[in-house]
Every structure is written in structure tokens, then in C-alpha cells.
Amino acid sequence: MNAADLGLPVDVPSTALFTDQYELTMLQAALRAGTAERRSVFEVFTRRLPNGRRYGVVAGTGRVLDAVTNFRFDAGMLDFLREREIVDAATLDWLADYRFQGDIWGYPEGEVYFPGSPVLRVEGSFAECVLLETVILSILNHDSAIAAAASRMSSAAGDRPLIEMGARRTHELAAVAAARAAYIGGFATTSDLAAGFRYGIPTVGTSAHAFTLLHDNERDAFRAQVDALGAGTTLLVDTYDVTEAVRTAVEVAGTDLGAVRIDSGDLLLVAHRVRRQLDELGATNTRIVVTSDLDEYAIASLAAAPVDAYGVGTQLVTGSGHPTCSMVYKLVARAESADPASPLVPVAKKSSGGKTSIGGRKWAARRLDGSGVAEAEVVGTGPVPDDLADRQLLVELVKGGEVIAREPLDVARDRHFAARANLPLSATQLSRGEPVLPTEYVHLGSGS
């Protein structure tokens, strides 16, 4: 069971101050101007993928739903805003009753995306939507970056399982979110117990070098671990001499030893030597787990090695060199007045430096070729072409302020595997290249 994805509270009482000050000052100005209640449409998208990446992965949607649900200004927060004179009394009164009452549509979690894909669409009054910008981007930019790195790593690993073990390399709360995103991207387990407790992700872990160093010799350390955890445990064999450690490990645990872990050295060479030694000792079913600053390239380089599982930490939780997706949250349409019947008018930022946006409420669909393989990401406004009607990507997540699309984490994980498999084969190449699908824009109407 995945606790957060089934609607339990987030780890903090409220997400309301997980925002930038200008969201609140914009609100105050809009309230004074009489424009705060204009119906508005905001969209989350990225203008480009990280350099060399072929596709992005949507992750964090479940956490966004939690954040929206728990976006409440309690008395202490309102006092803080009042004491700092960040907003005026009228705005504080408005914030005291804040509850998001709008609608949210988005790509389902685990789906892939491309430049221009409307990953999330938030609709409601300007006032209620603008406040959510920072926390939504904070979650999606972080989680999607981790999931994209995890996807590349799991693709490189093939059928060999991946262990997420990056908690000590990032912020303690970010570690939990990273483990969640990594699971969506294809990792099998995590070492982080908070992630296991909160999201139901399988957890693993046995011992570190400190446990071996605690004992008078390696044999005593191995014996203590096997006595406590059984012969199926994983013994760390690179504290001193690997060859001697493997011999001792089999002598202590027997040929039913579960696994050995290698955390240093030339992993390709050492893995071959250890596999040969284990087989000679009769431990033919003992698995080999490798760790040590792995990334997708290192994992791919070990494809021909007798490795059974990989443990990944630093490179995973930092997005393997790309810790953010550069997603933005832009107003793309708004009503001409606060009248609920007022039609939406497309709006867009026009500026130099590649920071333009396209106005209008958008739909998105993925066009397939004759073999059923994805060939283009089609983004448009107005009516959806008949041939794309059953290929639309956005689903309704929140309706009238109520979350309607919670799902277990395994559903998002399975969805990602299916979405990745539906892309052209070049999507999983690690060599640098352009997005594997082009984004085509179709303007068929006013965008309202």
C-alpha cells in the first residue's frame, strides 16, 4: 500500500509557505485591482530537455496532489505574514479561507514528456492558481529529474534490479521523494526506511564497512552477520582483500550465501574474478551486487559482467548531472472579467532569449506510426482531431477542488515501463541526441 498516494497527510502540517513571496504580493495587487477572480489557466511545461536527453519522465504528481490538498494558511503562518508586513489585512483575510476549488489536469504519473508538453494544467481563479506555482514546480522539477535519471539507469540495467541508496547524499526529505521517483523510473528497492514506510517501496540493507572494522577480524564480522541475518544475507567483501574475503564468506555462510557486495576497485574486473571464485567454491547461486558511484554509463559498461544487481546513490539523487527539468508554470489563458461566463482569452509571454510561450488552453496527444510506435507529440488548442481523440494524454486529477485521481505507486511504475516501451528504440540510447519525438503544434481554434 502506498500511503501518500492514497491520500494521507504530507510530512508537514501545511505546504502554504512553500512558495515565493511574489505569489502573495501578486495576489494582493490583483485583489485591489479587481482581477483576482478572473478565471485563468496555467500550464506546466519545459521548453527543452536537459542536454542530450531523449525523453522526460513525469514524476511527483501524487505529491502535487498532497501539496494542493494541504495548502492551508494556519494562524501561525498568518501571524508571520502580518508581522513581516508581507501582505495587507485584506489579503490576510482572503488567505485565511484559502482552499483550492479549481480543476487540475495533467499527464499521468510515469508518462513520458517532451519539450512543450503541457505536463500539468491548473484552472481556477487567478488568485487560487497563482499561489500554487512554486510548490508545484518544486515537486515536479525535482521528482521528474530523478525519475528521468532512474529510467535511463533501469534501461541500461536491463533485467538486473537496481537499489536506490542515495539518502545520505541529499536532504533528508528530498531523499524520500527521490526514492519514490526512482521507483517510478524503474528501481526495485530503496535503502531509505522512511520511503518504505511512507510509500510501500521494498527496502533492503545489510551492513557497511564500519561493521567489519568493528570486529577483530573479517571472519568474526561475517559470522556475526550470518548468525543475526541468516546465510541469505549480503556480505561486503572489499574492506581488506577481496579474494580472501570471498573465501571466508563462503566458509562462514556456506554455499547458500545470498550475495556479496563489491564497493570499490575496477568493478568489471573484480566482478569476473569474484564470480569465478564463487563458482569454484560451489557458491554458484550466490549473487554479486556492485555499488560505488554508479551512473547509467557505468551500469551500461557492466552489461557483460557477471553482476546481479546495482546499488546507486549520488548520481541518482542528483539527476545524474541534471538535478532539475527546468519546468515553468505560465498563464496561458484568462477571462476578460470576473464574470464566470466571460470567455477565456489566450495570453502568452513574448520575449527574447528563448523564453516565449504559446497561449491558449492546450490538449496533447501522441501520434503512432503504422507499427504502433510513437512518432510525434502533438500539442494543440481548440478541437482535437478525430484521429487523435483516443490518444490524448492529459487526465483529470482534481475537479472542483477534490482530488479524483489518486493511484498506487505501482500503477505509475507500470505506466512508465509501458510508455518507454512505446517509444522508438533510440529513446534508450545513452549517446547524446535530440528528443526522440518531435513536438508538433496545432492551432485549430481560439484556445479557450
Tab-separated table of C-alpha atoms in Angstrom:
chain	number	residue	atom	x	y	z
A	1	MET	CA	0.000	0.000	0.000
A	2	ASN	CA	1.251	3.470	-0.866
A	3	ALA	CA	0.261	5.750	1.989
A	4	ALA	CA	0.679	9.174	0.399
A	5	ASP	CA	-0.850	8.103	-2.892
A	6	LEU	CA	-3.972	7.041	-1.016
A	7	GLY	CA	-4.455	10.478	0.473
A	8	LEU	CA	-2.770	10.508	3.860
A	9	PRO	CA	-1.290	13.828	5.075
A	10	VAL	CA	2.070	15.035	3.868
A	11	ASP	CA	5.036	15.214	6.227
A	12	VAL	CA	4.389	18.846	7.187
A	13	PRO	CA	1.187	20.401	8.566
A	14	SER	CA	0.842	22.748	5.600
A	15	THR	CA	2.501	23.472	2.279
A	16	ALA	CA	1.238	27.060	2.112
A	17	LEU	CA	4.599	28.731	2.786
A	18	PHE	CA	6.463	26.503	0.336
A	19	THR	CA	6.182	29.439	-2.016
A	20	ASP	CA	7.884	32.603	-3.169
A	21	GLN	CA	6.852	35.931	-1.695
A	22	TYR	CA	5.861	37.399	-5.033
A	23	GLU	CA	2.972	34.919	-5.318
A	24	LEU	CA	1.384	36.648	-2.323
A	25	THR	CA	2.230	40.187	-3.401
A	26	MET	CA	0.721	39.468	-6.833
A	27	LEU	CA	-2.370	38.226	-5.045
A	28	GLN	CA	-2.628	41.433	-3.010
A	29	ALA	CA	-2.302	43.598	-6.105
A	30	ALA	CA	-4.853	41.525	-8.026
A	31	LEU	CA	-7.325	41.710	-5.158
A	32	ARG	CA	-7.020	45.512	-5.114
A	33	ALA	CA	-7.336	45.723	-8.895
A	34	GLY	CA	-10.403	43.507	-9.028
A	35	THR	CA	-8.720	40.958	-11.300
A	36	ALA	CA	-8.024	38.227	-8.738
A	37	GLU	CA	-11.213	36.308	-9.511
A	38	ARG	CA	-10.731	36.193	-13.264
A	39	ARG	CA	-10.893	32.618	-14.497
A	40	SER	CA	-7.370	31.584	-15.500
A	41	VAL	CA	-5.452	28.668	-16.977
A	42	PHE	CA	-1.843	27.955	-16.010
A	43	GLU	CA	0.277	25.255	-17.648
A	44	VAL	CA	3.465	23.500	-16.591
A	45	PHE	CA	5.912	22.657	-19.374
A	46	THR	CA	9.571	22.738	-20.251
A	47	ARG	CA	10.984	24.474	-23.281
A	48	ARG	CA	13.753	21.940	-23.702
A	49	LEU	CA	15.006	18.677	-22.250
A	50	PRO	CA	18.358	18.559	-20.443
A	51	ASN	CA	21.189	18.476	-22.940
A	52	GLY	CA	21.417	15.082	-24.612
A	53	ARG	CA	18.302	13.564	-23.045
A	54	ARG	CA	15.853	11.808	-25.367
A	55	TYR	CA	12.714	11.985	-23.198
A	56	GLY	CA	11.484	13.193	-19.822
A	57	VAL	CA	9.534	11.288	-17.157
A	58	VAL	CA	6.592	12.761	-15.247
A	59	ALA	CA	7.013	12.117	-11.520
A	60	GLY	CA	5.736	13.832	-8.394
A	61	THR	CA	2.088	14.050	-9.435
A	62	GLY	CA	0.905	12.220	-6.340
A	63	ARG	CA	2.963	14.558	-4.171
A	64	VAL	CA	1.488	17.564	-6.005
A	65	LEU	CA	-1.991	16.347	-5.124
A	66	ASP	CA	-0.940	16.125	-1.474
A	67	ALA	CA	0.575	19.603	-1.631
A	68	VAL	CA	-2.575	21.142	-3.101
A	69	THR	CA	-4.764	19.388	-0.550
A	70	ASN	CA	-2.621	20.623	2.321
A	71	PHE	CA	-2.153	24.194	1.073
A	72	ARG	CA	-3.687	25.942	4.099
A	73	PHE	CA	-2.714	29.101	5.978
A	74	ASP	CA	-2.919	28.437	9.712
A	75	ALA	CA	-2.876	31.086	12.438
A	76	GLY	CA	0.895	30.943	12.912
A	77	MET	CA	1.529	31.469	9.223
A	78	LEU	CA	-0.888	34.365	9.045
A	79	ASP	CA	0.802	35.942	12.080
A	80	PHE	CA	4.171	35.579	10.348
A	81	LEU	CA	2.852	37.319	7.223
A	82	ARG	CA	1.267	40.041	9.336
A	83	GLU	CA	4.364	40.688	11.464
A	84	ARG	CA	6.609	40.905	8.421
A	85	GLU	CA	4.054	43.130	6.658
A	86	ILE	CA	4.334	40.944	3.580
A	87	VAL	CA	0.680	41.479	2.622
A	88	ASP	CA	-2.108	43.692	3.856
A	89	ALA	CA	-5.011	42.869	6.141
A	90	ALA	CA	-7.487	42.264	3.316
A	91	THR	CA	-5.149	39.741	1.724
A	92	LEU	CA	-4.610	38.009	5.061
A	93	ASP	CA	-8.381	37.644	5.455
A	94	TRP	CA	-8.555	36.112	1.981
A	95	LEU	CA	-5.701	33.704	2.713
A	96	ALA	CA	-7.289	32.559	5.965
A	97	ASP	CA	-10.094	30.911	3.995
A	98	TYR	CA	-7.945	29.627	1.131
A	99	ARG	CA	-8.943	26.296	-0.348
A	100	PHE	CA	-8.186	25.417	-3.955
A	101	GLN	CA	-11.561	24.983	-5.681
A	102	GLY	CA	-10.402	24.672	-9.265
A	103	ASP	CA	-9.529	21.864	-11.665
A	104	ILE	CA	-6.221	20.232	-12.463
A	105	TRP	CA	-5.438	18.099	-15.492
A	106	GLY	CA	-2.084	16.520	-16.243
A	107	TYR	CA	-0.020	13.783	-17.789
A	108	PRO	CA	-0.495	10.724	-15.573
A	109	GLU	CA	2.481	9.935	-13.369
A	110	GLY	CA	5.073	7.734	-15.059
A	111	GLU	CA	4.211	9.013	-18.544
A	112	VAL	CA	6.989	10.430	-20.703
A	113	TYR	CA	7.027	14.005	-21.954
A	114	PHE	CA	8.855	16.245	-24.438
A	115	PRO	CA	9.562	19.969	-24.942
A	116	GLY	CA	6.267	21.857	-24.919
A	117	SER	CA	4.236	19.018	-23.411
A	118	PRO	CA	1.565	20.523	-21.101
A	119	VAL	CA	2.570	18.278	-18.210
A	120	LEU	CA	0.072	19.934	-15.844
A	121	ARG	CA	-2.832	22.334	-16.379
A	122	VAL	CA	-4.278	24.262	-13.432
A	123	GLU	CA	-7.605	26.076	-13.865
A	124	GLY	CA	-9.498	28.329	-11.477
A	125	SER	CA	-9.421	31.941	-10.388
A	126	PHE	CA	-6.121	33.755	-10.872
A	127	ALA	CA	-5.851	34.137	-7.120
A	128	GLU	CA	-6.184	30.464	-6.223
A	129	CYS	CA	-3.984	29.227	-9.068
A	130	VAL	CA	-1.081	31.663	-8.793
A	131	LEU	CA	-0.377	30.676	-5.199
A	132	LEU	CA	0.390	27.085	-6.222
A	133	GLU	CA	3.145	27.911	-8.717
A	134	THR	CA	6.220	27.459	-6.553
A	135	VAL	CA	5.271	24.303	-4.701
A	136	ILE	CA	4.090	22.584	-7.900
A	137	LEU	CA	7.308	23.428	-9.729
A	138	SER	CA	9.419	22.461	-6.734
A	139	ILE	CA	7.917	18.978	-6.700
A	140	LEU	CA	7.735	18.313	-10.429
A	141	ASN	CA	11.189	19.674	-11.231
A	142	HIS	CA	12.836	17.560	-8.542
A	143	ASP	CA	10.912	14.314	-8.907
A	144	SER	CA	10.852	14.294	-12.695
A	145	ALA	CA	14.613	14.850	-12.819
A	146	ILE	CA	15.215	11.874	-10.525
A	147	ALA	CA	12.748	9.690	-12.425
A	148	ALA	CA	14.402	10.511	-15.751
A	149	ALA	CA	17.810	9.522	-14.392
A	150	ALA	CA	16.303	6.374	-12.888
A	151	SER	CA	14.684	5.474	-16.189
A	152	ARG	CA	17.981	5.737	-18.038
A	153	MET	CA	19.663	3.617	-15.382
A	154	SER	CA	16.954	0.959	-15.366
A	155	SER	CA	17.061	0.792	-19.147
A	156	ALA	CA	20.835	0.296	-19.022
A	157	ALA	CA	20.463	-2.349	-16.304
A	158	GLY	CA	18.012	-4.446	-18.302
A	159	ASP	CA	16.557	-7.217	-16.155
A	160	ARG	CA	19.027	-6.678	-13.309
A	161	PRO	CA	17.448	-4.941	-10.299
A	162	LEU	CA	18.526	-1.527	-9.066
A	163	ILE	CA	18.767	-0.465	-5.421
A	164	GLU	CA	18.216	3.200	-4.540
A	165	MET	CA	20.702	4.158	-1.832
A	166	GLY	CA	21.190	7.912	-2.071
A	167	ALA	CA	19.638	9.129	1.189
A	168	ARG	CA	22.969	10.220	2.630
A	169	ARG	CA	23.742	12.284	-0.450
A	170	THR	CA	20.807	14.695	-0.309
A	171	HIS	CA	18.406	16.489	2.057
A	172	GLU	CA	16.618	14.076	4.359
A	173	LEU	CA	13.146	14.880	2.981
A	174	ALA	CA	14.375	15.073	-0.605
A	175	ALA	CA	15.741	11.558	-0.103
A	176	VAL	CA	12.246	10.210	0.481
A	177	ALA	CA	10.904	11.955	-2.625
A	178	ALA	CA	13.915	10.729	-4.610
A	179	ALA	CA	13.285	7.126	-3.601
A	180	ARG	CA	9.665	7.489	-4.726
A	181	ALA	CA	10.671	8.964	-8.092
A	182	ALA	CA	13.372	6.326	-8.569
A	183	TYR	CA	10.824	3.566	-8.020
A	184	ILE	CA	8.606	5.063	-10.725
A	185	GLY	CA	11.625	5.209	-13.046
A	186	GLY	CA	12.398	1.520	-12.616
A	187	PHE	CA	14.338	0.966	-9.389
A	188	ALA	CA	13.272	-2.114	-7.471
A	189	THR	CA	14.128	-1.247	-3.865
A	190	THR	CA	15.393	1.517	-1.584
A	191	SER	CA	17.630	1.637	1.464
A	192	ASP	CA	15.584	4.520	2.923
A	193	LEU	CA	13.169	3.297	5.571
A	194	ALA	CA	11.111	6.497	5.503
A	195	ALA	CA	10.392	5.863	1.822
A	196	GLY	CA	9.413	2.301	2.613
A	197	PHE	CA	7.156	3.402	5.456
A	198	ARG	CA	5.504	6.209	3.523
A	199	TYR	CA	5.184	4.745	0.036
A	200	GLY	CA	5.408	0.990	0.481
A	201	ILE	CA	8.602	0.700	-1.565
A	202	PRO	CA	10.508	-2.545	-0.771
A	203	THR	CA	13.518	-1.836	1.460
A	204	VAL	CA	16.904	-3.580	1.641
A	205	GLY	CA	20.168	-3.252	3.538
A	206	THR	CA	22.672	-5.335	5.487
A	207	SER	CA	25.993	-3.827	6.596
A	208	ALA	CA	28.697	-1.256	5.884
A	209	HIS	CA	32.472	-1.308	6.203
A	210	ALA	CA	32.131	0.006	9.755
A	211	PHE	CA	30.596	-3.308	10.824
A	212	THR	CA	33.607	-5.236	9.531
A	213	LEU	CA	36.030	-2.788	11.121
A	214	LEU	CA	34.218	-3.102	14.440
A	215	HIS	CA	35.292	-6.719	14.768
A	216	ASP	CA	38.760	-8.127	15.424
A	217	ASN	CA	38.799	-9.796	12.017
A	218	GLU	CA	36.653	-10.244	8.934
A	219	ARG	CA	35.631	-13.779	9.860
A	220	ASP	CA	34.153	-12.593	13.154
A	221	ALA	CA	32.228	-9.859	11.349
A	222	PHE	CA	30.838	-12.275	8.774
A	223	ARG	CA	29.924	-14.798	11.465
A	224	ALA	CA	28.066	-12.151	13.474
A	225	GLN	CA	26.111	-11.027	10.420
A	226	VAL	CA	25.204	-14.531	9.296
A	227	ASP	CA	24.191	-15.510	12.832
A	228	ALA	CA	21.889	-12.494	13.012
A	229	LEU	CA	20.536	-12.343	9.457
A	230	GLY	CA	20.970	-15.841	8.075
A	231	ALA	CA	23.022	-17.299	5.230
A	232	GLY	CA	20.890	-15.461	2.691
A	233	THR	CA	22.391	-12.130	3.708
A	234	THR	CA	24.746	-9.995	1.586
A	235	LEU	CA	28.332	-9.818	2.812
A	236	LEU	CA	30.531	-6.820	1.972
A	237	VAL	CA	33.820	-8.247	0.689
A	238	ASP	CA	36.071	-5.314	-0.180
A	239	THR	CA	37.101	-3.991	3.241
A	240	TYR	CA	40.516	-5.658	3.053
A	241	ASP	CA	41.373	-8.274	0.421
A	242	VAL	CA	38.508	-9.304	-1.861
A	243	THR	CA	39.779	-12.780	-2.696
A	244	GLU	CA	40.359	-13.675	0.929
A	245	ALA	CA	37.013	-12.152	1.925
A	246	VAL	CA	35.075	-14.214	-0.616
A	247	ARG	CA	36.759	-17.391	0.601
A	248	THR	CA	35.958	-16.537	4.211
A	249	ALA	CA	32.376	-15.573	3.336
A	250	VAL	CA	31.653	-18.961	1.791
A	251	GLU	CA	33.362	-20.780	4.652
A	252	VAL	CA	31.202	-18.919	7.171
A	253	ALA	CA	27.858	-18.858	5.359
A	254	GLY	CA	28.224	-21.958	3.215
A	255	THR	CA	27.388	-22.286	-0.452
A	256	ASP	CA	23.894	-20.914	0.221
A	257	LEU	CA	25.337	-17.435	0.835
A	258	GLY	CA	22.844	-14.950	-0.590
A	259	ALA	CA	25.154	-12.359	-2.112
A	260	VAL	CA	28.419	-10.498	-1.887
A	261	ARG	CA	28.762	-6.766	-2.388
A	262	ILE	CA	31.679	-5.028	-4.099
A	263	ASP	CA	32.007	-1.308	-3.402
A	264	SER	CA	35.390	-0.338	-4.873
A	265	GLY	CA	38.028	-1.086	-7.467
A	266	ASP	CA	37.692	-1.981	-11.129
A	267	LEU	CA	34.170	-3.382	-10.877
A	268	LEU	CA	34.282	-5.103	-14.268
A	269	LEU	CA	37.493	-6.955	-13.479
A	270	VAL	CA	36.671	-7.696	-9.850
A	271	ALA	CA	33.176	-8.986	-10.678
A	272	HIS	CA	34.599	-11.518	-13.141
A	273	ARG	CA	37.177	-12.690	-10.599
A	274	VAL	CA	34.631	-12.970	-7.815
A	275	ARG	CA	32.157	-14.888	-9.990
A	276	ARG	CA	34.831	-17.367	-10.971
A	277	GLN	CA	35.914	-17.791	-7.357
A	278	LEU	CA	32.351	-18.247	-6.082
A	279	ASP	CA	31.672	-20.904	-8.716
A	280	GLU	CA	34.889	-22.740	-7.842
A	281	LEU	CA	33.855	-22.716	-4.194
A	282	GLY	CA	30.458	-24.175	-5.068
A	283	ALA	CA	28.502	-20.999	-4.341
A	284	THR	CA	27.037	-20.923	-7.839
A	285	ASN	CA	23.800	-19.262	-6.743
A	286	THR	CA	25.446	-16.510	-4.703
A	287	ARG	CA	24.689	-13.174	-6.337
A	288	ILE	CA	27.061	-10.268	-6.911
A	289	VAL	CA	25.915	-6.747	-6.051
A	290	VAL	CA	28.051	-3.794	-7.112
A	291	THR	CA	27.976	-0.240	-5.786
A	292	SER	CA	30.437	2.712	-5.910
A	293	ASP	CA	29.317	5.950	-7.592
A	294	LEU	CA	27.455	4.246	-10.418
A	295	ASP	CA	25.539	6.121	-13.111
A	296	GLU	CA	23.818	4.953	-16.294
A	297	TYR	CA	27.093	4.889	-18.212
A	298	ALA	CA	28.861	2.782	-15.583
A	299	ILE	CA	25.872	0.448	-15.448
A	300	ALA	CA	25.911	0.055	-19.232
A	301	SER	CA	29.651	-0.676	-19.144
A	302	LEU	CA	28.947	-3.588	-16.791
A	303	ALA	CA	26.364	-5.200	-19.052
A	304	ALA	CA	28.725	-8.064	-19.931
A	305	ALA	CA	29.923	-8.509	-16.348
A	306	PRO	CA	28.546	-11.257	-14.060
A	307	VAL	CA	26.674	-8.722	-11.945
A	308	ASP	CA	23.248	-9.464	-10.485
A	309	ALA	CA	22.224	-6.083	-9.045
A	310	TYR	CA	23.365	-2.476	-8.829
A	311	GLY	CA	23.216	-0.016	-5.946
A	312	VAL	CA	23.091	3.651	-6.953
A	313	GLY	CA	23.281	6.729	-4.741
A	314	THR	CA	24.812	10.099	-5.566
A	315	GLN	CA	24.259	10.121	-9.311
A	316	LEU	CA	20.629	9.133	-8.918
A	317	VAL	CA	19.565	11.684	-6.307
A	318	THR	CA	21.303	14.476	-8.245
A	319	GLY	CA	19.573	13.585	-11.505
A	320	SER	CA	22.780	12.184	-12.998
A	321	GLY	CA	24.076	15.648	-13.791
A	322	HIS	CA	20.656	17.256	-14.380
A	323	PRO	CA	19.020	17.935	-10.978
A	324	THR	CA	16.114	19.909	-12.454
A	325	CYS	CA	13.899	19.704	-15.529
A	326	SER	CA	13.573	23.488	-15.961
A	327	MET	CA	9.800	23.249	-15.925
A	328	VAL	CA	7.890	26.531	-15.810
A	329	TYR	CA	4.347	27.500	-14.754
A	330	LYS	CA	2.823	30.015	-17.152
A	331	LEU	CA	-0.514	31.754	-17.526
A	332	VAL	CA	-1.801	30.759	-20.996
A	333	ALA	CA	-5.416	31.954	-20.863
A	334	ARG	CA	-7.592	34.193	-18.725
A	335	ALA	CA	-11.083	35.668	-18.748
A	336	GLU	CA	-11.708	39.308	-19.609
A	337	SER	CA	-13.637	39.835	-16.355
A	338	ALA	CA	-14.612	38.095	-13.138
A	339	ASP	CA	-17.948	37.096	-14.690
A	340	PRO	CA	-17.989	33.256	-14.729
A	341	ALA	CA	-19.480	33.427	-18.227
A	342	SER	CA	-16.644	35.580	-19.560
A	343	PRO	CA	-14.780	33.717	-22.333
A	344	LEU	CA	-11.109	32.813	-21.993
A	345	VAL	CA	-8.590	34.825	-23.955
A	346	PRO	CA	-5.235	33.220	-24.883
A	347	VAL	CA	-2.230	35.068	-23.428
A	348	ALA	CA	1.470	34.421	-23.906
A	349	LYS	CA	4.825	35.819	-22.931
A	350	LYS	CA	6.803	37.321	-25.792
A	351	SER	CA	10.472	37.965	-25.122
A	352	SER	CA	13.923	37.333	-26.490
A	353	GLY	CA	16.296	34.659	-25.270
A	354	GLY	CA	14.054	31.664	-25.938
A	355	LYS	CA	11.608	32.369	-23.107
A	356	THR	CA	8.482	32.738	-25.201
A	357	SER	CA	5.337	30.723	-24.541
A	358	ILE	CA	2.282	29.735	-26.561
A	359	GLY	CA	-1.111	30.965	-25.443
A	360	GLY	CA	-4.331	29.025	-25.098
A	361	ARG	CA	-5.547	26.029	-23.099
A	362	LYS	CA	-3.882	23.028	-24.687
A	363	TRP	CA	-4.505	19.375	-25.238
A	364	ALA	CA	-1.811	16.837	-26.032
A	365	ALA	CA	-1.817	13.528	-27.867
A	366	ARG	CA	0.779	11.055	-29.035
A	367	ARG	CA	0.588	10.020	-32.668
A	368	LEU	CA	1.610	6.477	-33.564
A	369	ASP	CA	3.072	5.121	-36.772
A	370	GLY	CA	1.737	2.136	-38.679
A	371	SER	CA	3.518	-0.241	-36.326
A	372	GLY	CA	2.029	1.312	-33.217
A	373	VAL	CA	5.242	3.066	-32.191
A	374	ALA	CA	5.064	6.700	-31.075
A	375	GLU	CA	6.216	9.127	-33.774
A	376	ALA	CA	5.204	12.595	-32.556
A	377	GLU	CA	3.956	14.569	-29.556
A	378	VAL	CA	1.085	16.693	-30.855
A	379	VAL	CA	0.105	19.744	-28.797
A	380	GLY	CA	-2.801	21.922	-29.836
A	381	THR	CA	-5.606	24.285	-28.951
A	382	GLY	CA	-9.226	24.048	-29.963
A	383	PRO	CA	-10.889	20.825	-31.176
A	384	VAL	CA	-8.873	17.609	-31.056
A	385	PRO	CA	-8.542	15.922	-34.485
A	386	ASP	CA	-10.595	12.751	-34.747
A	387	ASP	CA	-7.548	10.587	-35.406
A	388	LEU	CA	-6.004	11.692	-32.113
A	389	ALA	CA	-9.120	11.647	-29.939
A	390	ASP	CA	-8.242	8.309	-28.327
A	391	ARG	CA	-4.555	9.182	-27.924
A	392	GLN	CA	-4.965	12.151	-25.591
A	393	LEU	CA	-2.501	12.343	-22.716
A	394	LEU	CA	-3.997	14.670	-20.115
A	395	VAL	CA	-6.239	13.148	-17.454
A	396	GLU	CA	-8.362	14.889	-14.836
A	397	LEU	CA	-6.646	14.923	-11.436
A	398	VAL	CA	-8.641	17.465	-9.415
A	399	LYS	CA	-12.242	18.523	-10.024
A	400	GLY	CA	-13.796	21.405	-8.143
A	401	GLY	CA	-11.009	21.225	-5.595
A	402	GLU	CA	-11.457	17.500	-4.936
A	403	VAL	CA	-8.703	15.030	-5.816
A	404	ILE	CA	-10.189	12.319	-8.062
A	405	ALA	CA	-7.143	10.515	-9.427
A	406	ARG	CA	-5.098	9.011	-6.622
A	407	GLU	CA	-3.440	5.739	-7.514
A	408	PRO	CA	-0.947	3.239	-6.051
A	409	LEU	CA	2.694	3.892	-6.901
A	410	ASP	CA	2.984	0.586	-8.741
A	411	VAL	CA	0.449	1.850	-11.299
A	412	ALA	CA	2.704	4.803	-12.151
A	413	ARG	CA	5.742	2.490	-12.312
A	414	ASP	CA	3.995	0.095	-14.709
A	415	ARG	CA	2.768	3.036	-16.777
A	416	HIS	CA	6.316	4.270	-17.187
A	417	PHE	CA	7.558	0.904	-18.425
A	418	ALA	CA	4.725	0.810	-20.972
A	419	ALA	CA	5.286	4.403	-22.126
A	420	ARG	CA	9.034	3.890	-22.532
A	421	ALA	CA	8.480	0.654	-24.448
A	422	ASN	CA	6.188	2.511	-26.842
A	423	LEU	CA	8.948	4.939	-27.875
A	424	PRO	CA	11.349	4.374	-30.776
A	425	LEU	CA	14.322	2.166	-29.877
A	426	SER	CA	16.692	5.124	-29.996
A	427	ALA	CA	14.986	6.539	-26.881
A	428	THR	CA	17.107	4.328	-24.642
A	429	GLN	CA	20.438	5.112	-26.284
A	430	LEU	CA	22.825	6.790	-23.863
A	431	SER	CA	24.628	8.711	-26.591
A	432	ARG	CA	23.694	12.372	-26.802
A	433	GLY	CA	20.878	13.245	-29.147
A	434	GLU	CA	17.710	15.222	-29.717
A	435	PRO	CA	14.349	14.329	-28.148
A	436	VAL	CA	13.234	11.031	-29.619
A	437	LEU	CA	9.857	12.523	-30.602
A	438	PRO	CA	9.306	15.888	-32.270
A	439	THR	CA	6.687	18.205	-30.783
A	440	GLU	CA	4.136	19.379	-33.340
A	441	TYR	CA	1.903	22.366	-32.589
A	442	VAL	CA	-1.600	22.507	-33.986
A	443	HIS	CA	-3.653	25.691	-33.666
A	444	LEU	CA	-7.244	24.918	-34.556
A	445	GLY	CA	-9.206	27.459	-32.570
A	446	SER	CA	-9.168	30.335	-30.147
A	447	GLY	CA	-7.584	28.224	-27.437
A	448	SER	CA	-10.403	28.847	-24.997
